[in-house]
Coordinates of C-alpha atoms in Angstrom, one line a residue:
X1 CA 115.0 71.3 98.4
X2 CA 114.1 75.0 99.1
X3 CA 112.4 75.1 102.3
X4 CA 114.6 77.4 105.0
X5 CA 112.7 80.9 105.1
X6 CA 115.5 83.2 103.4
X7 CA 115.4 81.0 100.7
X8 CA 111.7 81.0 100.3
X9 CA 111.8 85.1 101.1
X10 CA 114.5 84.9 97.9
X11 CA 111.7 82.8 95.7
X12 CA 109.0 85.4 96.9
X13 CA 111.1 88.3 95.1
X14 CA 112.1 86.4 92.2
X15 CA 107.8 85.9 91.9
X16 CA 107.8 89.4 91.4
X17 CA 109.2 89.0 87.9
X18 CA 106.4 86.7 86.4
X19 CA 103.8 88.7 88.0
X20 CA 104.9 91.8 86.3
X21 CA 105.6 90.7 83.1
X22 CA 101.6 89.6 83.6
X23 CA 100.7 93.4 84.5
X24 CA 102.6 94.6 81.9
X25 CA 100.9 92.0 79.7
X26 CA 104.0 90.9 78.5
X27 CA 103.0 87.6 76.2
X28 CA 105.5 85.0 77.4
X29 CA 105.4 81.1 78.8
X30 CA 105.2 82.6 82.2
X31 CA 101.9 84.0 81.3
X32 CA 99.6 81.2 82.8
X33 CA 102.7 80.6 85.6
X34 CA 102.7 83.7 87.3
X35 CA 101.5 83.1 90.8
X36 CA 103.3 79.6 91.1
X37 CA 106.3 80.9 92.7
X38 CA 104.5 83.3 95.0
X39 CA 101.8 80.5 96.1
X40 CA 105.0 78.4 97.0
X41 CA 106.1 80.7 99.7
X42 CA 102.9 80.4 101.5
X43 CA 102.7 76.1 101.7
X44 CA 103.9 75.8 105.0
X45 CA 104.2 79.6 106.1
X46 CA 102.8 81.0 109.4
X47 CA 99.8 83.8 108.9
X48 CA 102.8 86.5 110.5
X49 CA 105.4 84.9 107.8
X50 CA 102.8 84.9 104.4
X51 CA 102.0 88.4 105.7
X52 CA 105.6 89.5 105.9
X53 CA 106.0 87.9 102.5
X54 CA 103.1 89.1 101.2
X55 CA 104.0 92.9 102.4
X56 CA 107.3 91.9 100.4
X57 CA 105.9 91.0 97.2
X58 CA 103.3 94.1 97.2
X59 CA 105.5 96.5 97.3
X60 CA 108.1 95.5 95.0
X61 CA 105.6 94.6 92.5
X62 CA 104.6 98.2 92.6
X63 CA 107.6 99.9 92.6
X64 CA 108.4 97.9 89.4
X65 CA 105.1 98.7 87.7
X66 CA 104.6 102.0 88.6
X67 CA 108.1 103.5 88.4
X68 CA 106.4 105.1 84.9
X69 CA 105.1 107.1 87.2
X70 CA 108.4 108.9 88.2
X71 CA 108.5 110.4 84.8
X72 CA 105.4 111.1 83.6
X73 CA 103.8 112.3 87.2
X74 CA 105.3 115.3 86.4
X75 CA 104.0 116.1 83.0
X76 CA 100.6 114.5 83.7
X77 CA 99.9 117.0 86.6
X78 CA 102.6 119.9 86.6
X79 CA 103.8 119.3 89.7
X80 CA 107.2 118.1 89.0
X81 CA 109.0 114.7 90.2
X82 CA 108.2 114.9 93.9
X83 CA 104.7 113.8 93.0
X84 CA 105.9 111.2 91.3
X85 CA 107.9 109.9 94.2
X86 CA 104.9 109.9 95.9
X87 CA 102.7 108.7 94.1
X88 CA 104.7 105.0 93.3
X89 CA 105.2 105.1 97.5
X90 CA 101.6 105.3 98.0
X91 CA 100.7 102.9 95.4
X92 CA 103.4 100.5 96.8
X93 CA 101.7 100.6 100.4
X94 CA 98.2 100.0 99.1
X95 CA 99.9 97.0 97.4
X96 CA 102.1 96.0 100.4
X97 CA 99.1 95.8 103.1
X98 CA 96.3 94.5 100.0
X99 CA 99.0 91.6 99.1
X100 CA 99.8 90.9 103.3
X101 CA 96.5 90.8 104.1
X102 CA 95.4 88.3 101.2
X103 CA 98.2 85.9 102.2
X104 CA 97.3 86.6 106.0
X105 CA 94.2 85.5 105.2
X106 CA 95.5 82.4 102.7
X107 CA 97.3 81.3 105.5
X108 CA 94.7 81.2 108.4
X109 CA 92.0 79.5 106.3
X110 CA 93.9 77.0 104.6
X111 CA 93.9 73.1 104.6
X112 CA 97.3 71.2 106.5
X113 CA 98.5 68.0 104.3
X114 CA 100.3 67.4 101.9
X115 CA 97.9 64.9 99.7
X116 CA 96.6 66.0 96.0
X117 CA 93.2 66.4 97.5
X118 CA 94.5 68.8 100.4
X119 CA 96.2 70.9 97.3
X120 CA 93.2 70.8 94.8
X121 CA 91.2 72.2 98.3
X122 CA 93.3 74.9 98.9
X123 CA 93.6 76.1 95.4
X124 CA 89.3 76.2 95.0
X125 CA 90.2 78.4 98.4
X126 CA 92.1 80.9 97.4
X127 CA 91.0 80.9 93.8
X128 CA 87.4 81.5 94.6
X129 CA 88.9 84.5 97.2
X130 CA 91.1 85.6 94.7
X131 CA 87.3 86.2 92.6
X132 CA 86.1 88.8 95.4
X133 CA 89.8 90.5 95.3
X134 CA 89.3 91.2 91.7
X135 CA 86.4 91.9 92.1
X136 CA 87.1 94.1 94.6
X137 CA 90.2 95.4 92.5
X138 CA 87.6 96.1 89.8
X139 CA 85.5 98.5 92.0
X140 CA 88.4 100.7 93.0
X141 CA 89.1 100.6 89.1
X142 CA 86.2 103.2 88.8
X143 CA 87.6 106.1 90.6
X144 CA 91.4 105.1 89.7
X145 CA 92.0 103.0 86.8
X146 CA 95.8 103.9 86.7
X147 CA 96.1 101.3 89.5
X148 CA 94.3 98.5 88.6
X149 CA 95.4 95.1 88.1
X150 CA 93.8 92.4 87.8
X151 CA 94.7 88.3 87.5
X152 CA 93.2 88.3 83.9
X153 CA 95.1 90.4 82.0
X154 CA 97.7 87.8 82.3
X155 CA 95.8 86.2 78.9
X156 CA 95.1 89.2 77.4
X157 CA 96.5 87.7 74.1
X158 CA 94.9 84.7 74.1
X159 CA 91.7 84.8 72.4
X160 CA 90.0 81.5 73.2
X161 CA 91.3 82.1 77.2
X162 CA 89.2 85.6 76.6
X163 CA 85.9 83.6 75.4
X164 CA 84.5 82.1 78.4
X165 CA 83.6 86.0 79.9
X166 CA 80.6 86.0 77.6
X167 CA 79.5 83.6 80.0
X168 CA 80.7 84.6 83.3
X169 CA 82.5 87.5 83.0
X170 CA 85.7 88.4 83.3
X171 CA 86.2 87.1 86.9
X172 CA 86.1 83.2 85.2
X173 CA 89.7 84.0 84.3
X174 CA 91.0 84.7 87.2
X175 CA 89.5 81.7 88.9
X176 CA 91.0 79.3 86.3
X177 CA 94.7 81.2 86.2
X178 CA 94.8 80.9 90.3
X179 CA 93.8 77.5 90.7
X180 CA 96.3 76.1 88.4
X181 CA 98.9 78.0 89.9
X182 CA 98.0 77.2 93.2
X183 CA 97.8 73.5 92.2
X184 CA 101.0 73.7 90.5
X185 CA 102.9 75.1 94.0
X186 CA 101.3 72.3 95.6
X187 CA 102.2 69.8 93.5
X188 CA 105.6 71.1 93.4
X189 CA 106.2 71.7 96.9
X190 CA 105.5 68.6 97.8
X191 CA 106.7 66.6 94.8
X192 CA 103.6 65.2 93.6
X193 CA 105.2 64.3 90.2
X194 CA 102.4 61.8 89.4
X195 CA 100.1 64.5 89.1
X196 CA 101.9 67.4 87.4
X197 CA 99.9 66.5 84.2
X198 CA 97.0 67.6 86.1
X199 CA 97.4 71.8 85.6
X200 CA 98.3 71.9 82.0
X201 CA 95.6 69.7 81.2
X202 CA 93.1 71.7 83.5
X203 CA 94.1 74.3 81.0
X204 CA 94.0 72.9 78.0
X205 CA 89.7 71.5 78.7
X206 CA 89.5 75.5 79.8
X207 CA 90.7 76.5 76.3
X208 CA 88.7 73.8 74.5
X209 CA 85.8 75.1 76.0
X210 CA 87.1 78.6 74.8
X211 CA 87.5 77.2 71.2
X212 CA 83.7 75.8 71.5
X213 CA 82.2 79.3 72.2
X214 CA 84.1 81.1 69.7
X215 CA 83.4 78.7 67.0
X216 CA 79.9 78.4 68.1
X217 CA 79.4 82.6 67.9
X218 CA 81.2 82.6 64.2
X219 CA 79.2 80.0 62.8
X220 CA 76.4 81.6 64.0
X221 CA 74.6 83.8 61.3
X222 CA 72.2 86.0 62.3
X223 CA 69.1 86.6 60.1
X224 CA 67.9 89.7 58.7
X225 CA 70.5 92.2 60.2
X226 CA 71.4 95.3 58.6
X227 CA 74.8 95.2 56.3
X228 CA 77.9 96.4 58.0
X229 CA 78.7 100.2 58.0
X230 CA 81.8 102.3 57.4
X231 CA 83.9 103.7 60.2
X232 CA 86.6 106.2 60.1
X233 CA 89.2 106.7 63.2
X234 CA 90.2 109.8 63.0
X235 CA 93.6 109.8 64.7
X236 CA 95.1 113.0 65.5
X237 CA 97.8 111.9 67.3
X238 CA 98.7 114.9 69.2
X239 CA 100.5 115.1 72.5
X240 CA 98.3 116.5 75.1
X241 CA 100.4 119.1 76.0
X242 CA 100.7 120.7 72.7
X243 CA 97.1 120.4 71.7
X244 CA 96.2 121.6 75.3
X245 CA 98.7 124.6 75.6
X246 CA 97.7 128.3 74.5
X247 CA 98.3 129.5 71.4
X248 CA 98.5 126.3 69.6
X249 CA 94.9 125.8 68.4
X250 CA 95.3 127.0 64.3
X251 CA 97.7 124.7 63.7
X252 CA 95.7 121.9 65.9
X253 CA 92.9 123.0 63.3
X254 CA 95.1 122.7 59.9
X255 CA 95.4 118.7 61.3
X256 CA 92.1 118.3 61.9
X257 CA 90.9 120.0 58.6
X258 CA 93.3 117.3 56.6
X259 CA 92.1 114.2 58.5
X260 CA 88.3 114.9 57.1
X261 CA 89.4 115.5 53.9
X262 CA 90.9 112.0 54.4
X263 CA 87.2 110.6 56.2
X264 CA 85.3 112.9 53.2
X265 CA 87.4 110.7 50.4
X266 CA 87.1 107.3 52.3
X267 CA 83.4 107.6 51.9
X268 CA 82.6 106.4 55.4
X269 CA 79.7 106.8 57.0
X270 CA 80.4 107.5 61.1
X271 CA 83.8 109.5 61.8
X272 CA 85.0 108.6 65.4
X273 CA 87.2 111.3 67.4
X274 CA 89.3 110.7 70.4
X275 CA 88.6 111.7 73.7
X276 CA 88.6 115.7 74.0
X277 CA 89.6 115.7 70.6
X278 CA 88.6 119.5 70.6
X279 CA 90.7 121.3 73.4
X280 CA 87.5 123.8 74.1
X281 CA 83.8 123.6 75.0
X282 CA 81.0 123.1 72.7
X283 CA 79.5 126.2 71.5
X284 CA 76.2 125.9 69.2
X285 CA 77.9 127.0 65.8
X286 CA 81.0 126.5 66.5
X287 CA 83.1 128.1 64.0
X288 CA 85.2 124.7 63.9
X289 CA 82.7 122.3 63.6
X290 CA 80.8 124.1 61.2
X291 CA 84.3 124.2 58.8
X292 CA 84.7 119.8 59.7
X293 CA 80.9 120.0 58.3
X294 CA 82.0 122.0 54.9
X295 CA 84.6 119.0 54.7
X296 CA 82.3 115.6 54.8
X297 CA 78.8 117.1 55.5
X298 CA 78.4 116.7 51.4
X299 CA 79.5 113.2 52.2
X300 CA 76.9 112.4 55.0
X301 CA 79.2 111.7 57.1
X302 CA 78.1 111.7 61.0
X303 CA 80.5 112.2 63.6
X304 CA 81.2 111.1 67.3
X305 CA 82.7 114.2 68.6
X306 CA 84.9 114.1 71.7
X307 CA 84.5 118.1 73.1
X308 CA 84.2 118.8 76.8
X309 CA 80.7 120.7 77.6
X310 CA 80.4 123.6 79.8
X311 CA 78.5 123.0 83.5
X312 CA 79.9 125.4 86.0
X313 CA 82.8 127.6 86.2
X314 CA 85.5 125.3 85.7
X315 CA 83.3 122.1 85.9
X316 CA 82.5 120.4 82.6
X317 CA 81.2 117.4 81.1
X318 CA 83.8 115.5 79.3
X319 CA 81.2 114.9 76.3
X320 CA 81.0 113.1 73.0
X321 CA 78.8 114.4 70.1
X322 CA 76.4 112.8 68.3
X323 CA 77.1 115.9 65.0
X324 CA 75.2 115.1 61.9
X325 CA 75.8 116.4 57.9
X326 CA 74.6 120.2 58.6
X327 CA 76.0 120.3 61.6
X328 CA 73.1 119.5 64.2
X329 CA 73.7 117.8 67.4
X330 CA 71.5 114.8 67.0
X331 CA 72.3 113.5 70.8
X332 CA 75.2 114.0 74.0
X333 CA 77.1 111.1 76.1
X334 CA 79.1 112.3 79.5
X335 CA 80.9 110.3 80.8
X336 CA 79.9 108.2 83.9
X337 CA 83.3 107.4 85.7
X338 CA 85.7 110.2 86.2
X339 CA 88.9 109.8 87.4
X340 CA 89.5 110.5 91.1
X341 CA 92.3 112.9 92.1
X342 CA 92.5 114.0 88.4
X343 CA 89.2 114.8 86.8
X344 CA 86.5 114.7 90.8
X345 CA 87.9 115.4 94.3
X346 CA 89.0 112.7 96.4
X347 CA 88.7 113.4 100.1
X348 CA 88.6 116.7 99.0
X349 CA 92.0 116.8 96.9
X350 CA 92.5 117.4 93.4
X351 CA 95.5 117.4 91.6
X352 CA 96.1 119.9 89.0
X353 CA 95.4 118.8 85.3
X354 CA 95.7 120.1 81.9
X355 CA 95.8 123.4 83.7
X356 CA 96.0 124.9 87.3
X357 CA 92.3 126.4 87.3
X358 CA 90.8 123.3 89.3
X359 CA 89.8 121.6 85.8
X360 CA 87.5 118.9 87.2
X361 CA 84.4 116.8 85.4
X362 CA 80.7 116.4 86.0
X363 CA 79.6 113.2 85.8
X364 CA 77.2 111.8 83.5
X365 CA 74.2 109.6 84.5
X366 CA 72.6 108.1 81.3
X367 CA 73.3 104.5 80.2
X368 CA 71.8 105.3 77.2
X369 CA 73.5 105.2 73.5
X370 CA 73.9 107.7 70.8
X371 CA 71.7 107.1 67.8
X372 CA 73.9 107.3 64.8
X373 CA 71.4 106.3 61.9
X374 CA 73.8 103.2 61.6
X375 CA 73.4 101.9 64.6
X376 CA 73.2 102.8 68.5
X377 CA 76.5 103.5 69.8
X378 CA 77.6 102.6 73.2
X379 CA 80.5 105.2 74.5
X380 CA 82.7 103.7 77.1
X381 CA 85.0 106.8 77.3
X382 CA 88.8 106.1 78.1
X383 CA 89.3 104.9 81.4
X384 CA 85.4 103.0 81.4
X385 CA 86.4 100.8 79.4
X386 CA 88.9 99.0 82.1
X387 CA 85.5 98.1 84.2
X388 CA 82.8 96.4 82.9
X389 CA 79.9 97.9 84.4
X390 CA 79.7 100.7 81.8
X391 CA 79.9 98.5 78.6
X392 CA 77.2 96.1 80.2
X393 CA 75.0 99.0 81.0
X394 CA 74.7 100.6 77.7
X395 CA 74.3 97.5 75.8
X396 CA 71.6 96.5 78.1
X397 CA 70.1 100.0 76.7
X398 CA 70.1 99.3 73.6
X399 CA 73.6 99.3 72.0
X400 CA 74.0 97.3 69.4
X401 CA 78.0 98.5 68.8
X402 CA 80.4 99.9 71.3
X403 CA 83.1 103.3 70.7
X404 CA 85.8 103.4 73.3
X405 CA 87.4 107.2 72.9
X406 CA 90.8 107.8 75.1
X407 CA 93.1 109.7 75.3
X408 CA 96.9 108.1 76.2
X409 CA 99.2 110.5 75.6
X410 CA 100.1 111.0 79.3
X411 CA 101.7 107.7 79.5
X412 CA 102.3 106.7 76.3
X413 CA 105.6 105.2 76.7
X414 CA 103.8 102.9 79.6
X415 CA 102.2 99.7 79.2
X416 CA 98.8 101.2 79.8
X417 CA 97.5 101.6 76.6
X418 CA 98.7 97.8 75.8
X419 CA 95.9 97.3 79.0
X420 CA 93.6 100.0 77.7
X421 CA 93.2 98.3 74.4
X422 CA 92.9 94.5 76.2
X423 CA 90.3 96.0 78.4
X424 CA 87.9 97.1 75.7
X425 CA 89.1 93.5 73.9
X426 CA 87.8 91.6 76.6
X427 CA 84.2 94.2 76.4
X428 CA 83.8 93.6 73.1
X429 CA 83.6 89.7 73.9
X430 CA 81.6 89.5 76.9
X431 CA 79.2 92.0 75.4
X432 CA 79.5 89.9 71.5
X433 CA 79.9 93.7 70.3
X434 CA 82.0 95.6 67.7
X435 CA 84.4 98.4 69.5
X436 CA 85.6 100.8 67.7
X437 CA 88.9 102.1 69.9
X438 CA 90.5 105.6 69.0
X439 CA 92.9 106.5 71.7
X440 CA 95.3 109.6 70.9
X441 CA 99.0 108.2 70.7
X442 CA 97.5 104.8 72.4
X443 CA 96.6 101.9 70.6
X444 CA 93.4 102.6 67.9
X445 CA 91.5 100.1 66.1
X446 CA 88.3 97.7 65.7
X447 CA 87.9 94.5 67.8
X448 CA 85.1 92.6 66.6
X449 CA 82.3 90.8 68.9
X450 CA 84.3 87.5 68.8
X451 CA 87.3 89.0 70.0
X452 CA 89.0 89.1 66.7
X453 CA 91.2 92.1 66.7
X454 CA 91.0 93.6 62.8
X455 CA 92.9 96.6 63.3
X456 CA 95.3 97.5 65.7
X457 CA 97.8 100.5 65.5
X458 CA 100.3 102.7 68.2
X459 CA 102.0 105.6 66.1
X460 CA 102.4 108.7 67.1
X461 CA 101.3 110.2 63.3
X462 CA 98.4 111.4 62.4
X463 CA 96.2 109.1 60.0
X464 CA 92.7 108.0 59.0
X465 CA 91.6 104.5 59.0
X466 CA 88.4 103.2 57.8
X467 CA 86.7 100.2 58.9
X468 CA 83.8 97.8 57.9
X469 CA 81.8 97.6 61.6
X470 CA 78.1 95.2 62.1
X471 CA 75.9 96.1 64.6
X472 CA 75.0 93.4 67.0
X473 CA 71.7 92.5 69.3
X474 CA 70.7 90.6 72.4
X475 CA 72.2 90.1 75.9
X476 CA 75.0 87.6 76.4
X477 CA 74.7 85.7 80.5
X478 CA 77.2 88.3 81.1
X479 CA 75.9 91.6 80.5
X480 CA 72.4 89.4 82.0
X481 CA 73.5 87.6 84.6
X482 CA 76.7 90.3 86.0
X483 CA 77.0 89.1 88.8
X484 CA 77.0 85.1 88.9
X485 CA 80.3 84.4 88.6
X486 CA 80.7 86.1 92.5
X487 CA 77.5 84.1 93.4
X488 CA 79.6 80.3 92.5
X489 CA 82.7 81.7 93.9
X490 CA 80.9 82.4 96.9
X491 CA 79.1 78.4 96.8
X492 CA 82.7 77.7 95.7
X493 CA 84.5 79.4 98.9
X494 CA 81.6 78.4 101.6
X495 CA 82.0 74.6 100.6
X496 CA 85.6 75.2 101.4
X497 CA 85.3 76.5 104.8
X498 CA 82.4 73.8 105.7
X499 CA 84.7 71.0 104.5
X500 CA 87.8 72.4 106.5
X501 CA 85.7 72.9 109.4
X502 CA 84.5 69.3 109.4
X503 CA 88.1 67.6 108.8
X504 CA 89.5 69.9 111.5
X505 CA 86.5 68.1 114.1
X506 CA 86.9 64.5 112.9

């Protein structure tokens, strides 16, 4: 029986493993089992122990998930390894006092008993706070998606786990993931053999109702919508600091040049570039662009263009282009969310990126899509696509597809492109869009509406690949209703507290 405190302080690091193999959405039978072991250190703990343990588990859950970080600080901002070292003992102290405080807070509100019903109570508890700390988590995602993690990437792979965020969002995951490992702990913890059926069962009416939606939104054909249209990724495939560094831009140029010759012979109909594609400002007449318009203009092919636009000194929009055959700009999307510390000031600092000039971003403020003549596309560029806010926004606009630019060639060789692409996954479901991904040396490809991946690919060679893409109408309860999962998680967690407060006066 484990119950003396270092063994339970040995169980709390050992729960570090499961919950990173989650972050690093790595698809094994731990997957739905990754909080059990850290929810069993908090049974019977004080609020001073869980917040020890908690302080425990935060920190060495960063240093394992960021320790990327140690490598590629350096070429990501040019300031060498110290920044690195920094950085991952930042993050780790963010994590240490945001995983105290949550099992601080676990530990002061909880139930006392040991009965199924006491269990079931607390897991509703810390599940439905768990919602608010995603939530939460999903907020501070805006300004710096690097370090966000949230419970339900955990299924990421799953596709019927994915389907009930066209209903409630994403935030229905993480209350069904919590709960079931919190009732697991319980039920282990105190032995409660007779009902250990009770978690994988919970699960298994969660994915039915999964299995419902999806088949529901397949069988479902919609009437008089236009046929589907032909999409080319144009993957350069570059790294950043070759395509970004001084002297290199002719032979960036030859690449490009062969890649529409590729989209030209394909005979699609939209080209879609990465994110800053071009590694220079748009110019009206740009000799380049006018040369990609030689190439497939005789085609009719129109293009989603990822070139920064000029604002102020070393300010600029980081743009995508609406170019059609002839070479005329036909409409502009800046991006909404910049990246704090790399792209906007944060409390006034900026780290050096790309170059030492101060290279920071302007952002955008429209929702609204780019008209293509094949559909209105919704641009979620890079890191917007880890938050839902932008998706939901421009489909409630008007887009009837999504296009998710990026640009991963700064970590690469880290599991965030596997979250990057499982990000715009889970969009393209809660939205019931098409997203078209094209992420330089991260993973490229074409989700469909149901989730459905069609193309997937993570090379670091150049290629074209053309796709069949529908466009897609109306407003799921999620992108209508954003916000109602928080509202039951709040019925959820005030039911709580007014049922402990009357068992603790009776």
């Amino acid at each position: 029986m484990i119950r003396s405190g270092r063994q339970l302080n040995l169980v709390a690091i050992l729960g570090c493993i499961p919950v990173s193999l989650s972050i690093q959405m790595a698809d094994t039978p731990l997957t739905w089992l990754l909080y059990v072991a850290v929810f069993f250190t908090f049974i019977e703990a004080t609020p001073r122990t869980a917040f020890l343990r908690g302080v425990m588990i935060g920190s060495v859950t960063a240093v394992i998930n960021f320790s990327w970080l140690f490598s590629s600080a350096g070429r990501f901002t040019g300031t060498g390894l110290l920044f690195g070292l920094l950085a991952i003992g930042g993050l780790a102290l963010f994590f240490a006092l945001y995983c105290g405080g949550i099992a601080w807070l676990y530990a002061r509100l909880k139930c006392r008993g040991s009965s199924i019903r006491t269990g079931l109570v607390n897991a509703t508890l810390i599940a439905s706070l768990w919602v608010f700390l995603d939530g939460f988590m999903i907020y501070v995602a805006k300004s710096f998606a690097l370090a966000l993690f949230v419970t339900y990437v955990a299924v990421g792979d799953n596709i019927f786990a994915l389907q009930p965020a066209t209903v409630l969002g994403p935030l229905v995951i993480t209350f069904v993931i919590v709960f079931v490992n919190a009732a697991l702990a319980h039920i282990l913890y105190y032995r409660l053999w007779r009902f250990v059926f009770f978690p994988p069962l919970f699960i298994a009416v969660y994915l039915g109702w999964g299995w419902l939606l999806l088949a529901r939104f397949e069988q479902r054909q919609p009437t008089g919508s236009p046929p589907p249209f032909r999409a080319a990724i144009i993957a350069e495939n570059i790294n950043p600091e070759f395509k970004w560094a001084y002297g290199n831009t002719n032979s960036f140029a030859e690449r490009m040049f062969l890649l529409n010759v590729q989209v030209a012979k394909a005979k699609a109909n939209l080209a879609v570039w990465s994110e800053s594609a071009i590694p220079w400002n748009y110019a009206p007449g740009d000799d380049f662009l006018n040369e990609i318009d030689k190439i497939t203009g005789p085609s009719g092919v129109t293009h989603l263009t990822g070139i920064n636009t000029d604002y102020r000194g070393s300010t600029f929009y980081n743009s995508v282009y609406c170019i059609k055959p002839g070479n005329t700009v036909a409409g502009r999307y800046d991006k909404r969310l910049a990246l704090s510390l790399i792209e906007k000031p944060f409390c006034g600092m900026l780290l050096p990126f790309f170059n030492s000039t101060g290279f920071r971003v302007k952002e955008g403020i429209t929702d609204q899509p780019l008209i293509t003549g094949y559909g209105k596309a919704g641009i979620v560029l890079c890191n917007e696509s880890s938050v839902p806010e932008p998706a939901y926004a421009s489909v409630r606009a008007g887009a009837t597809f999504l296009v998710n630019p990026g640009n991963d060639g700064w970590f690469t060789d880290s599991y965030i492109p596997k979250q990057h692409f499982f990000h715009a996954r889970l969009r393209a479901i809660e939205t019931r869009r098409d997203i078209i991904l094209n992420s330089n040396l991260g993973y490229s490809g074409l989700v469909q509406a149901s989730g459905r991946i069609v193309f997937r690919e993570k090379t670091d060679q150049p290629y074209v690949e053309t796709l069949l893409v529908r466009n897609h109408e109306g407003l799921t309860p999620a992108v209508a209703y954003p916000y109602l999962m928080l509202v039951i998680a709040a019925l959820a967690f005030t039911t709580v507290l007014v049922y402990r407060y009357r068992t603790l006066n009776t």
